Tab-separated table of C-alpha atoms in Angstrom:
chain	number	residue	atom	x	y	z
A	1	UNK	CA	-50.291	-70.373	2.478
A	2	UNK	CA	-52.629	-70.053	-0.550
A	3	UNK	CA	-51.487	-71.750	-3.769
A	4	UNK	CA	-52.427	-70.943	-7.363
A	5	UNK	CA	-52.934	-74.456	-8.774
A	6	UNK	CA	-53.817	-74.969	-12.441
A	7	UNK	CA	-57.130	-76.446	-13.593
A	8	UNK	CA	-55.738	-79.958	-14.113
A	9	UNK	CA	-54.309	-80.027	-10.601
A	10	UNK	CA	-57.456	-78.563	-9.104
A	11	UNK	CA	-59.553	-81.213	-10.812
A	12	UNK	CA	-57.315	-84.000	-9.462
A	13	UNK	CA	-57.552	-82.599	-5.928
A	14	UNK	CA	-61.366	-82.123	-6.178
A	15	UNK	CA	-62.086	-85.521	-7.556
A	16	UNK	CA	-59.832	-87.165	-4.962
A	17	UNK	CA	-61.403	-85.311	-2.050
A	18	UNK	CA	-64.882	-86.202	-3.304
A	19	UNK	CA	-63.901	-89.840	-3.648
A	20	UNK	CA	-62.400	-89.947	-0.144
A	21	UNK	CA	-65.562	-88.404	1.287
A	22	UNK	CA	-67.777	-90.930	-0.509
A	23	UNK	CA	-65.549	-93.765	0.580
A	24	UNK	CA	-65.977	-92.640	4.165
A	25	UNK	CA	-69.760	-92.360	3.758
A	26	UNK	CA	-69.795	-88.729	4.936
A	27	UNK	CA	-71.750	-85.655	3.826
A	28	UNK	CA	-70.090	-82.376	3.048
A	29	UNK	CA	-71.599	-81.002	6.254
A	30	UNK	CA	-70.030	-83.722	8.326
A	31	UNK	CA	-66.577	-83.240	6.700
A	32	UNK	CA	-66.852	-79.447	7.160
A	33	UNK	CA	-67.586	-79.909	10.864
A	34	UNK	CA	-64.665	-82.341	11.347
A	35	UNK	CA	-62.241	-80.103	9.415
A	36	UNK	CA	-63.459	-76.832	11.050
A	37	UNK	CA	-64.336	-75.231	7.742
A	38	UNK	CA	-67.565	-74.229	6.080
A	39	UNK	CA	-69.635	-76.445	3.908
A	40	UNK	CA	-69.025	-73.956	1.096
A	41	UNK	CA	-65.285	-74.506	1.466
A	42	UNK	CA	-65.669	-78.302	1.199
A	43	UNK	CA	-67.861	-77.802	-1.845
A	44	UNK	CA	-65.364	-75.432	-3.397
A	45	UNK	CA	-62.371	-77.733	-2.783
A	46	UNK	CA	-64.230	-80.693	-4.259
A	47	UNK	CA	-64.928	-78.601	-7.319
A	48	UNK	CA	-62.231	-77.053	-9.524
A	49	UNK	CA	-63.754	-74.278	-11.615
A	50	UNK	CA	-63.685	-71.755	-8.762
A	51	UNK	CA	-60.438	-69.856	-9.269
A	52	UNK	CA	-59.893	-68.963	-5.634
A	53	UNK	CA	-56.530	-70.154	-4.407
A	54	UNK	CA	-56.216	-73.383	-2.431
A	55	UNK	CA	-54.750	-73.482	1.087
A	56	UNK	CA	-52.559	-76.460	1.940
A	57	UNK	CA	-53.703	-76.610	5.587
A	58	UNK	CA	-57.296	-76.778	4.312
A	59	UNK	CA	-56.465	-79.574	1.878
A	60	UNK	CA	-54.819	-81.472	4.777
A	61	UNK	CA	-57.798	-80.826	7.092
A	62	UNK	CA	-60.405	-81.989	4.632
A	63	UNK	CA	-58.364	-85.073	3.665
A	64	UNK	CA	-57.909	-86.002	7.328
A	65	UNK	CA	-61.651	-85.479	7.974
A	66	UNK	CA	-62.342	-87.961	5.131
A	67	UNK	CA	-60.066	-90.548	6.625
A	68	UNK	CA	-57.265	-90.279	4.052
A	69	UNK	CA	-54.151	-92.338	4.569
A	70	UNK	CA	-50.822	-90.596	5.161
A	71	UNK	CA	-49.849	-91.435	1.511
A	72	UNK	CA	-53.126	-90.109	0.120
A	73	UNK	CA	-52.906	-86.876	2.128
A	74	UNK	CA	-49.341	-86.191	1.178
A	75	UNK	CA	-50.087	-86.819	-2.512
A	76	UNK	CA	-52.871	-84.239	-2.322
A	77	UNK	CA	-50.530	-81.771	-0.636
A	78	UNK	CA	-47.910	-82.373	-3.385
A	79	UNK	CA	-50.407	-81.632	-6.108
A	80	UNK	CA	-51.682	-78.599	-4.197
A	81	UNK	CA	-48.132	-77.349	-3.848
A	82	UNK	CA	-47.454	-77.499	-7.661
A	83	UNK	CA	-47.872	-74.143	-9.356
A	84	UNK	CA	-49.319	-73.934	-12.839
A	85	UNK	CA	-46.211	-72.856	-14.755
A	86	UNK	CA	-47.400	-73.290	-18.362
A	87	UNK	CA	-46.428	-70.912	-21.189
A	88	UNK	CA	-50.087	-69.768	-21.366
A	89	UNK	CA	-49.640	-67.731	-18.164
A	90	UNK	CA	-47.069	-65.606	-20.054
A	91	UNK	CA	-49.444	-64.972	-22.948
A	92	UNK	CA	-52.680	-64.527	-21.043
A	93	UNK	CA	-53.599	-61.396	-22.923
A	94	UNK	CA	-53.359	-63.130	-26.300
A	95	UNK	CA	-55.008	-66.395	-25.310
A	96	UNK	CA	-58.800	-66.203	-24.836
A	97	UNK	CA	-59.825	-66.884	-21.225
A	98	UNK	CA	-61.932	-69.835	-22.291
A	99	UNK	CA	-58.817	-71.613	-23.560
A	100	UNK	CA	-56.627	-71.164	-20.501
A	101	UNK	CA	-58.054	-74.206	-18.730
A	102	UNK	CA	-57.980	-76.206	-21.962
A	103	UNK	CA	-54.235	-75.793	-22.555
A	104	UNK	CA	-53.561	-76.601	-18.895
A	105	UNK	CA	-55.456	-79.871	-19.331
A	106	UNK	CA	-53.658	-80.552	-22.645
A	107	UNK	CA	-50.319	-80.198	-20.841
A	108	UNK	CA	-51.295	-83.046	-18.513
A	109	UNK	CA	-53.461	-85.251	-20.770
A	110	UNK	CA	-52.304	-88.452	-22.436
A	111	UNK	CA	-55.045	-88.323	-25.069
A	112	UNK	CA	-57.274	-85.780	-26.695
A	113	UNK	CA	-60.338	-86.690	-28.788
A	114	UNK	CA	-61.921	-83.984	-30.909
A	115	UNK	CA	-65.189	-83.846	-32.794
A	116	UNK	CA	-64.723	-80.959	-35.285
A	117	UNK	CA	-67.904	-80.025	-37.225
A	118	UNK	CA	-67.243	-76.381	-38.019
A	119	UNK	CA	-63.498	-75.628	-38.155
A	120	UNK	CA	-60.095	-77.333	-38.302
A	121	UNK	CA	-59.118	-78.011	-34.628
A	122	UNK	CA	-56.727	-75.481	-33.157
A	123	UNK	CA	-53.925	-78.038	-32.595
A	124	UNK	CA	-53.850	-78.720	-36.369
A	125	UNK	CA	-54.394	-75.288	-37.797
A	126	UNK	CA	-51.716	-73.616	-40.006
A	127	UNK	CA	-50.720	-70.011	-39.183
A	128	UNK	CA	-52.386	-68.755	-42.410
A	129	UNK	CA	-55.627	-70.558	-41.634
A	130	UNK	CA	-55.671	-69.292	-38.040
A	131	UNK	CA	-54.832	-65.752	-39.218
A	132	UNK	CA	-57.705	-65.770	-41.784
A	133	UNK	CA	-60.054	-67.143	-39.126
A	134	UNK	CA	-59.314	-64.435	-36.624
A	135	UNK	CA	-59.320	-61.686	-39.164
A	136	UNK	CA	-62.881	-62.706	-40.182
A	137	UNK	CA	-64.024	-63.181	-36.609
A	138	UNK	CA	-62.525	-59.923	-35.315
A	139	UNK	CA	-62.596	-57.428	-38.170
A	140	UNK	CA	-62.128	-54.410	-35.794
A	141	UNK	CA	-59.016	-55.780	-34.066
A	142	UNK	CA	-55.703	-54.340	-35.067
A	143	UNK	CA	-53.104	-56.463	-36.825
A	144	UNK	CA	-50.748	-56.746	-33.837
A	145	UNK	CA	-53.544	-58.059	-31.570
A	146	UNK	CA	-54.558	-60.658	-34.161
A	147	UNK	CA	-50.996	-61.711	-34.746
A	148	UNK	CA	-50.397	-62.157	-30.993
A	149	UNK	CA	-53.507	-64.297	-30.791
A	150	UNK	CA	-52.402	-66.424	-33.694
A	151	UNK	CA	-48.896	-66.778	-32.219
A	152	UNK	CA	-50.461	-67.993	-28.928
A	153	UNK	CA	-52.552	-70.510	-30.861
A	154	UNK	CA	-49.488	-71.817	-32.632
A	155	UNK	CA	-47.564	-72.078	-29.303
A	156	UNK	CA	-50.336	-74.257	-28.054
A	157	UNK	CA	-49.408	-76.847	-30.676
A	158	UNK	CA	-46.129	-77.548	-28.925
A	159	UNK	CA	-48.010	-80.047	-26.809
A	160	UNK	CA	-48.151	-82.405	-29.821
A	161	UNK	CA	-44.452	-83.047	-29.385
A	162	UNK	CA	-45.104	-84.473	-25.937
A	163	UNK	CA	-46.883	-87.675	-24.869
A	164	UNK	CA	-50.327	-86.637	-26.170
A	165	UNK	CA	-52.200	-88.788	-28.677
A	166	UNK	CA	-54.586	-86.664	-30.722
A	167	UNK	CA	-57.608	-88.305	-32.397
A	168	UNK	CA	-59.779	-86.058	-34.571
A	169	UNK	CA	-63.027	-86.863	-36.309
A	170	UNK	CA	-63.618	-84.120	-38.860
A	171	UNK	CA	-66.875	-83.404	-40.678
A	172	UNK	CA	-66.178	-83.348	-44.405
A	173	UNK	CA	-67.907	-79.996	-44.848
A	174	UNK	CA	-65.064	-78.419	-42.780
A	175	UNK	CA	-62.705	-79.305	-45.626
A	176	UNK	CA	-64.992	-77.695	-48.162
A	177	UNK	CA	-65.955	-74.455	-46.370
A	178	UNK	CA	-63.404	-71.839	-47.315
A	179	UNK	CA	-61.495	-69.940	-44.671
A	180	UNK	CA	-59.320	-67.329	-46.321
A	181	UNK	CA	-58.293	-68.125	-49.880
A	182	UNK	CA	-58.131	-71.332	-51.830
A	183	UNK	CA	-54.355	-71.361	-51.308
A	184	UNK	CA	-54.842	-71.066	-47.536
A	185	UNK	CA	-57.237	-74.034	-47.559
A	186	UNK	CA	-54.996	-76.107	-49.819
A	187	UNK	CA	-52.053	-75.484	-47.445
A	188	UNK	CA	-54.220	-76.278	-44.475
A	189	UNK	CA	-55.515	-79.534	-45.849
A	190	UNK	CA	-52.008	-80.535	-46.913
A	191	UNK	CA	-50.873	-79.969	-43.316
A	192	UNK	CA	-53.779	-82.195	-42.041
A	193	UNK	CA	-52.667	-84.951	-44.404
A	194	UNK	CA	-49.096	-84.728	-43.226
A	195	UNK	CA	-50.121	-84.589	-39.600
A	196	UNK	CA	-52.382	-87.674	-39.998
A	197	UNK	CA	-49.300	-89.766	-40.861
A	198	UNK	CA	-47.684	-89.050	-37.496
A	199	UNK	CA	-47.940	-92.030	-35.146
A	200	UNK	CA	-49.504	-89.895	-32.379
A	201	UNK	CA	-52.097	-88.196	-34.547
A	202	UNK	CA	-55.224	-89.861	-36.035
A	203	UNK	CA	-57.514	-87.928	-38.391
A	204	UNK	CA	-60.730	-89.419	-39.688
A	205	UNK	CA	-63.223	-87.715	-41.986
A	206	UNK	CA	-66.939	-88.208	-41.585
A	207	UNK	CA	-68.247	-88.174	-45.138
A	208	UNK	CA	-71.097	-85.888	-46.238
A	209	UNK	CA	-73.433	-88.801	-46.798
A	210	UNK	CA	-73.182	-89.596	-43.068
A	211	UNK	CA	-75.146	-86.469	-42.175
A	212	UNK	CA	-77.478	-88.246	-39.750
A	213	UNK	CA	-74.487	-89.495	-37.829
A	214	UNK	CA	-72.935	-86.013	-37.681
A	215	UNK	CA	-76.182	-84.632	-36.115
A	216	UNK	CA	-75.702	-87.119	-33.230
A	217	UNK	CA	-72.431	-85.457	-32.317
A	218	UNK	CA	-73.926	-82.048	-31.661
A	219	UNK	CA	-71.477	-79.174	-31.620
A	220	UNK	CA	-67.676	-79.194	-31.411
A	221	UNK	CA	-66.359	-80.957	-28.357
A	222	UNK	CA	-63.029	-82.173	-26.915
A	223	UNK	CA	-62.433	-85.075	-24.535
A	224	UNK	CA	-59.154	-84.981	-22.598
A	225	UNK	CA	-57.944	-87.674	-20.314
A	226	UNK	CA	-55.163	-89.660	-18.615
A	227	UNK	CA	-55.765	-93.108	-17.207
A	228	UNK	CA	-53.566	-94.330	-14.372
A	229	UNK	CA	-54.783	-97.620	-12.886
A	230	UNK	CA	-51.830	-97.750	-10.477
A	231	UNK	CA	-52.673	-94.322	-9.073
A	232	UNK	CA	-56.291	-93.274	-9.707
A	233	UNK	CA	-55.658	-89.931	-8.175
A	234	UNK	CA	-53.343	-89.148	-11.125
A	235	UNK	CA	-56.159	-89.932	-13.611
A	236	UNK	CA	-58.100	-87.167	-15.322
A	237	UNK	CA	-61.043	-86.893	-17.697
A	238	UNK	CA	-62.845	-83.769	-18.821
A	239	UNK	CA	-65.066	-82.676	-21.682
A	240	UNK	CA	-64.649	-79.223	-23.216
A	241	UNK	CA	-67.543	-77.608	-25.068
A	242	UNK	CA	-66.781	-74.438	-26.991
A	243	UNK	CA	-69.744	-72.114	-26.822
A	244	UNK	CA	-70.157	-68.570	-28.098
A	245	UNK	CA	-67.452	-66.529	-26.282
A	246	UNK	CA	-67.222	-69.039	-23.452
A	247	UNK	CA	-66.105	-72.533	-22.727
A	248	UNK	CA	-67.946	-75.170	-20.721
A	249	UNK	CA	-66.005	-77.883	-18.905
A	250	UNK	CA	-67.690	-81.105	-17.780
A	251	UNK	CA	-66.004	-83.612	-15.510
A	252	UNK	CA	-68.968	-85.550	-13.987
A	253	UNK	CA	-68.466	-89.264	-14.770
A	254	UNK	CA	-71.855	-89.510	-16.501
A	255	UNK	CA	-71.148	-86.566	-18.744
A	256	UNK	CA	-67.687	-87.852	-19.750
A	257	UNK	CA	-69.104	-91.298	-20.400
A	258	UNK	CA	-71.865	-89.886	-22.619
A	259	UNK	CA	-69.392	-87.907	-24.770
A	260	UNK	CA	-67.066	-90.856	-25.036
A	261	UNK	CA	-69.951	-92.930	-26.402
A	262	UNK	CA	-70.748	-90.190	-28.930
A	263	UNK	CA	-67.160	-89.992	-30.028
A	264	UNK	CA	-66.865	-93.750	-30.313
A	265	UNK	CA	-70.001	-93.718	-32.556
A	266	UNK	CA	-68.653	-90.928	-34.729
A	267	UNK	CA	-65.244	-92.574	-35.308
A	268	UNK	CA	-66.853	-95.925	-36.026
A	269	UNK	CA	-68.863	-94.310	-38.799
A	270	UNK	CA	-66.091	-92.113	-40.181
A	271	UNK	CA	-63.854	-93.140	-42.994
A	272	UNK	CA	-60.637	-95.074	-42.123
A	273	UNK	CA	-57.480	-93.018	-41.677
A	274	UNK	CA	-56.206	-94.068	-45.124
A	275	UNK	CA	-59.449	-93.323	-46.933
A	276	UNK	CA	-59.728	-90.053	-44.947
A	277	UNK	CA	-56.410	-88.964	-46.502
A	278	UNK	CA	-57.947	-89.623	-49.935
A	279	UNK	CA	-60.987	-87.539	-49.069
A	280	UNK	CA	-58.732	-84.740	-47.771
A	281	UNK	CA	-56.646	-84.820	-50.937
A	282	UNK	CA	-59.759	-84.532	-53.094
A	283	UNK	CA	-60.845	-81.502	-51.121
A	284	UNK	CA	-57.368	-79.971	-51.402
A	285	UNK	CA	-57.440	-80.359	-55.175
A	286	UNK	CA	-60.864	-78.566	-55.313
A	287	UNK	CA	-59.386	-75.579	-53.565
A	288	UNK	CA	-56.530	-75.295	-56.114
A	289	UNK	CA	-58.846	-75.127	-59.158
């Protein structure tokens, strides 16, 4: 039976199958022959961005061909049997396709690190800021469509009430660039200040004078992960890059490591959390003048 497994589950299955195959010292062709499937099928199951449904017998066959233990095989089957039941499936029309995998990862992640150099991150946007943003980006869309999109974005923020630690490094120019009115910006920055006092949310501002450091970060990116030393199969790490009208997801170890190093560099150069609140408050006052 084919199963519709969410992106987070697909990634865990793919990474685990790839690790099992490498542990066994086998090629994809050898695994395919032993499992009686095509090389393309092995490649697709080791990947996760292909949206074709997974078949549990195929997961079992590939795992067995890789020499998985009974426990390893059954854990893979358990993950493959878990449907993606997130709220975003109910609001697919309002949530952009590029964000569907992102919110699935957020529902599983233990931490999310964000480099924001253009806009306030979606998880910390106020409804008024999000509304002004979408009205400017989609001037031909009707009010109901925009409102549904904003509501979906706000629903995404429910994940902050779970076990997710959010760490944002924000370029100071984002606080100065006006989205909507001065009142909208003042409210938005006030919300950032309040959120930054929550124990599970860290917000740092990269001052304007650190422009050379900001350039090292490139465009907006998000790192999501969960570490589980007791059960590596339950671990997850992925980088999300938001491009024009599409999202790019990277899960290769070298890519994730590179973006972690960039983020560590950015937060080491950013103002402390306390000083960042002072910078945010100064920006808020400027928008009220």
